[in-house]
């Protein structure tokens, strides 16, 4: 029972173009969503988050969009840079369990020169 | 200013042996969280500990798995009588206090356990 789904195992994008990573969820009780970035042999590092009261949050080249009616969120990276090549995890939490993150399986982003 | 440290980074065990995974939180952090990542899956919460207390172990299998975070020393995740299905990457995260916002959880590099 996957409550958080990242349906694309991998994504390849040209350097300088926009990268769009998608995430779908099934639990309507989720009210906080996060994106983490992970390099090989390292732990995940927090990237950006969004509360369910918002539909957009922006931080530099990274923007997260939330569509609650569709239970869908996306991470936009623009422009994409070689250092963005990593695995990106989407995670969610519900108000009554706010340290138990539910994670997607990740999407491997490859930025081509 | 060391980050979260985990050791060993790689651990190989035969079925039936015990595995001990260690996590030293960041300096000043008193809260530790353990996660497991199976191949092709996301991370799954296992247990949340404070010094000398288990706060929430709802994500941890009831048999063979145990965790502790003593007053002195690292947090230990212990797996007894390992089976092949225990093969996974085990991540530890720490926070200075109860992490109400998740950017306060800092992750270690993980321990990759392989059970032969």
Short mmCIF file of C-alpha atoms in Angstrom, two decimals:
data_model
loop_
_atom_site.label_atom_id
_atom_site.label_comp_id
_atom_site.label_asym_id
_atom_site.label_seq_id
_atom_site.Cartn_x
_atom_site.Cartn_y
_atom_site.Cartn_z
CA UNK A 1 0.00 0.00 0.00
CA UNK A 2 2.09 2.88 -1.33
CA UNK A 3 0.68 6.11 0.02
CA UNK A 4 3.33 8.20 -1.76
CA UNK A 5 4.19 7.30 -5.32
CA UNK A 6 6.90 8.50 -7.62
CA UNK A 7 6.07 6.76 -10.85
CA UNK A 8 9.18 7.70 -12.78
CA UNK A 9 12.23 5.76 -11.59
CA UNK A 10 14.47 7.99 -13.65
CA UNK A 11 14.45 11.22 -15.65
CA UNK A 12 17.02 12.61 -18.04
CA UNK A 13 17.16 16.36 -18.72
CA UNK A 14 19.47 18.58 -20.73
CA UNK A 15 21.58 21.02 -18.73
CA UNK A 16 19.94 24.44 -18.62
CA UNK A 17 16.43 23.10 -19.22
CA UNK A 18 13.67 22.58 -16.66
CA UNK A 19 13.48 19.38 -14.64
CA UNK A 20 10.02 18.38 -13.41
CA UNK A 21 9.73 15.60 -10.85
CA UNK A 22 6.30 14.30 -9.97
CA UNK A 23 4.77 12.76 -6.88
CA UNK A 24 1.28 11.45 -6.17
CA UNK A 25 -0.26 10.59 -2.83
CA UNK A 26 -3.38 8.81 -1.69
CA UNK A 27 -3.83 9.85 1.94
CA UNK A 28 -5.97 12.98 2.18
CA UNK A 29 -4.75 13.47 5.77
CA UNK A 30 -1.28 14.43 4.58
CA UNK A 31 -0.72 18.10 5.27
CA UNK A 32 3.00 18.61 4.84
CA UNK A 33 5.17 17.57 1.94
CA UNK A 34 8.91 17.57 1.48
CA UNK A 35 11.49 16.91 -1.18
CA UNK A 36 14.86 15.41 -0.33
CA UNK A 37 17.90 15.03 -2.53
CA UNK A 38 20.28 12.11 -2.19
CA UNK A 39 23.71 11.57 -3.69
CA UNK A 40 25.23 8.07 -3.84
CA UNK A 41 26.78 6.93 -0.55
CA UNK A 42 25.27 9.88 1.32
CA UNK A 43 22.14 10.36 3.37
CA UNK A 44 19.17 12.35 2.10
CA UNK A 45 19.35 16.12 2.51
CA UNK A 46 16.31 18.32 2.86
CA UNK A 47 15.59 20.43 -0.20
CA UNK A 48 12.23 22.17 0.03
CA UNK A 49 8.84 21.70 1.65
CA UNK A 50 5.27 22.86 1.34
CA UNK A 51 2.34 22.99 3.69
CA UNK A 52 -1.12 21.98 2.48
CA UNK A 53 -2.37 25.52 3.03
CA UNK A 54 -0.19 26.65 0.12
CA UNK A 55 -0.08 25.64 -3.51
CA UNK A 56 3.41 26.87 -4.30
CA UNK A 57 6.71 27.37 -2.54
CA UNK A 58 9.83 28.72 -4.18
CA UNK A 59 13.46 28.68 -3.10
CA UNK A 60 15.97 29.82 -5.69
CA UNK A 61 15.97 27.41 -8.61
CA UNK A 62 13.57 25.05 -6.84
CA UNK A 63 9.80 25.39 -6.81
CA UNK A 64 7.31 22.92 -5.40
CA UNK A 65 3.69 22.95 -6.59
CA UNK A 66 0.87 21.26 -4.72
CA UNK A 67 -2.47 20.31 -6.27
CA UNK A 68 -4.57 19.02 -3.40
CA UNK A 69 -7.60 18.12 -5.47
CA UNK A 70 -5.44 15.89 -7.65
CA UNK A 71 -3.31 14.75 -4.70
CA UNK A 72 -0.28 15.62 -6.74
CA UNK A 73 2.87 17.60 -6.19
CA UNK A 74 5.78 18.42 -8.40
CA UNK A 75 9.29 19.79 -8.01
CA UNK A 76 10.58 22.13 -10.70
CA UNK A 77 14.27 22.81 -11.06
CA UNK A 78 15.21 25.58 -13.44
CA UNK A 79 17.72 25.88 -14.88
CA UNK A 80 19.00 22.35 -14.32
CA UNK A 81 22.69 22.03 -13.48
CA UNK A 82 25.03 19.02 -13.51
CA UNK A 83 25.17 19.05 -9.70
CA UNK A 84 21.44 18.41 -9.64
CA UNK A 85 22.04 14.84 -10.79
CA UNK A 86 20.85 12.81 -7.80
CA UNK A 87 17.92 10.77 -6.52
CA UNK A 88 14.98 12.91 -5.42
CA UNK A 89 12.56 11.65 -2.81
CA UNK A 90 9.11 13.00 -2.14
CA UNK A 91 7.86 12.56 1.45
CA UNK A 92 4.65 13.42 3.28
CA UNK A 93 3.34 13.57 6.79
CA UNK A 94 -0.01 13.84 8.50
CA UNK A 95 -0.78 16.24 11.34
CA UNK A 96 -1.24 13.45 13.84
CA UNK A 97 2.09 11.85 13.04
CA UNK A 98 4.39 14.67 12.26
CA UNK A 99 7.73 12.95 12.51
CA UNK A 100 6.77 9.79 10.65
CA UNK A 101 7.49 10.72 7.10
CA UNK A 102 6.03 8.52 4.38
CA UNK A 103 8.50 8.36 1.51
CA UNK A 104 8.19 7.74 -2.20
CA UNK A 105 10.60 5.37 -3.90
CA UNK A 106 12.59 8.17 -5.49
CA UNK A 107 13.34 9.43 -8.99
CA UNK A 108 16.87 9.41 -10.33
CA UNK A 109 17.53 12.68 -12.14
CA UNK A 110 20.32 12.73 -14.70
CA UNK A 111 21.41 16.08 -16.09
CA UNK A 112 23.05 15.72 -19.49
CA UNK A 113 25.71 18.21 -20.62
CA UNK B 1 31.41 20.34 13.12
CA UNK B 2 30.81 16.71 12.20
CA UNK B 3 27.47 15.66 10.84
CA UNK B 4 25.57 12.51 11.71
CA UNK B 5 27.97 9.58 11.67
CA UNK B 6 27.06 5.99 11.05
CA UNK B 7 29.25 2.95 11.22
CA UNK B 8 29.98 0.64 9.75
CA UNK B 9 29.17 1.95 6.29
CA UNK B 10 28.92 -1.59 4.95
CA UNK B 11 28.15 -4.71 6.96
CA UNK B 12 28.01 -8.27 5.71
CA UNK B 13 26.43 -10.94 7.86
CA UNK B 14 25.43 -14.56 7.34
CA UNK B 15 21.92 -15.69 8.09
CA UNK B 16 21.43 -16.17 11.82
CA UNK B 17 24.14 -13.75 12.90
CA UNK B 18 23.61 -10.48 14.71
CA UNK B 19 24.00 -7.04 13.16
CA UNK B 20 24.79 -3.93 15.18
CA UNK B 21 24.47 -0.56 13.51
CA UNK B 22 25.73 2.58 15.22
CA UNK B 23 24.67 6.17 14.89
CA UNK B 24 26.36 9.16 16.45
CA UNK B 25 24.07 12.18 16.20
CA UNK B 26 25.25 15.67 15.47
CA UNK B 27 26.74 17.51 18.42
CA UNK B 28 23.98 18.93 20.55
CA UNK B 29 21.31 16.65 19.10
CA UNK B 30 19.41 14.48 21.54
CA UNK B 31 16.80 12.98 19.21
CA UNK B 32 17.52 10.10 16.86
CA UNK B 33 15.39 8.50 14.15
CA UNK B 34 16.12 5.25 12.31
CA UNK B 35 14.87 4.51 8.80
CA UNK B 36 15.22 1.51 6.51
CA UNK B 37 15.37 1.62 2.75
CA UNK B 38 14.74 -1.63 0.90
CA UNK B 39 15.91 -1.92 -2.72
CA UNK B 40 13.73 0.06 -5.14
CA UNK B 41 11.72 1.57 -2.27
CA UNK B 42 11.63 4.78 -0.27
CA UNK B 43 12.77 5.16 3.30
CA UNK B 44 10.51 3.72 5.99
CA UNK B 45 10.41 5.02 9.54
CA UNK B 46 11.43 2.47 12.14
CA UNK B 47 11.96 4.09 15.53
CA UNK B 48 12.34 7.45 17.26
CA UNK B 49 14.47 7.74 20.37
CA UNK B 50 15.60 10.35 22.83
CA UNK B 51 18.43 9.80 25.27
CA UNK B 52 17.56 6.67 27.28
CA UNK B 53 13.98 6.62 25.96
CA UNK B 54 12.17 5.00 23.07
CA UNK B 55 9.49 7.45 22.02
CA UNK B 56 7.95 5.59 19.09
CA UNK B 57 8.91 2.17 17.77
CA UNK B 58 5.78 1.60 15.74
CA UNK B 59 7.74 1.16 12.51
CA UNK B 60 10.09 -1.47 13.84
CA UNK B 61 9.43 -5.22 13.43
CA UNK B 62 8.42 -6.65 16.79
CA UNK B 63 10.81 -9.56 16.64
CA UNK B 64 14.59 -9.58 16.27
CA UNK B 65 14.90 -5.77 16.07
CA UNK B 66 15.75 -3.48 18.96
CA UNK B 67 17.11 0.03 19.38
CA UNK B 68 18.66 2.01 22.15
CA UNK B 69 20.11 5.45 22.70
CA UNK B 70 22.06 5.39 25.96
CA UNK B 71 22.99 8.40 28.02
CA UNK B 72 26.56 8.09 26.78
CA UNK B 73 27.58 6.82 23.38
CA UNK B 74 25.90 6.26 20.05
CA UNK B 75 22.45 4.98 19.27
CA UNK B 76 22.47 1.28 18.39
CA UNK B 77 20.10 -0.55 16.08
CA UNK B 78 20.42 -4.26 16.73
CA UNK B 79 19.11 -7.01 14.48
CA UNK B 80 19.30 -10.52 15.85
CA UNK B 81 19.32 -13.68 13.74
CA UNK B 82 19.41 -11.76 10.48
CA UNK B 83 17.60 -13.06 7.41
CA UNK B 84 18.12 -12.20 3.75
CA UNK B 85 15.11 -9.87 3.86
CA UNK B 86 16.96 -7.65 6.33
CA UNK B 87 19.37 -6.64 3.55
CA UNK B 88 18.80 -2.91 3.14
CA UNK B 89 20.27 0.51 3.74
CA UNK B 90 19.67 1.75 7.26
CA UNK B 91 19.69 5.50 7.77
CA UNK B 92 19.88 7.41 11.00
CA UNK B 93 18.80 11.04 11.39
CA UNK B 94 19.12 13.37 14.34
CA UNK B 95 17.56 16.62 15.48
CA UNK B 96 18.30 19.02 18.33
CA UNK B 97 14.84 18.65 19.76
CA UNK B 98 11.53 17.29 18.60
CA UNK B 99 11.64 18.04 14.89
CA UNK B 100 8.42 19.84 14.12
CA UNK B 101 9.80 20.87 10.78
CA UNK B 102 11.64 18.27 8.82
CA UNK B 103 14.50 20.41 7.72
CA UNK B 104 15.65 19.91 11.28
CA UNK B 105 16.32 16.20 10.69
CA UNK B 106 19.86 15.65 9.49
CA UNK B 107 20.67 12.30 7.97
CA UNK B 108 23.76 10.16 8.21
CA UNK B 109 25.30 8.40 5.19
CA UNK B 110 23.65 5.10 6.04
CA UNK B 111 24.81 1.55 6.71
CA UNK B 112 24.32 -0.93 3.91
CA UNK B 113 23.59 -4.34 5.39
CA UNK B 114 24.00 -7.40 3.22
CA UNK B 115 22.87 -10.77 4.52
CA UNK B 116 24.37 -13.74 2.73
#
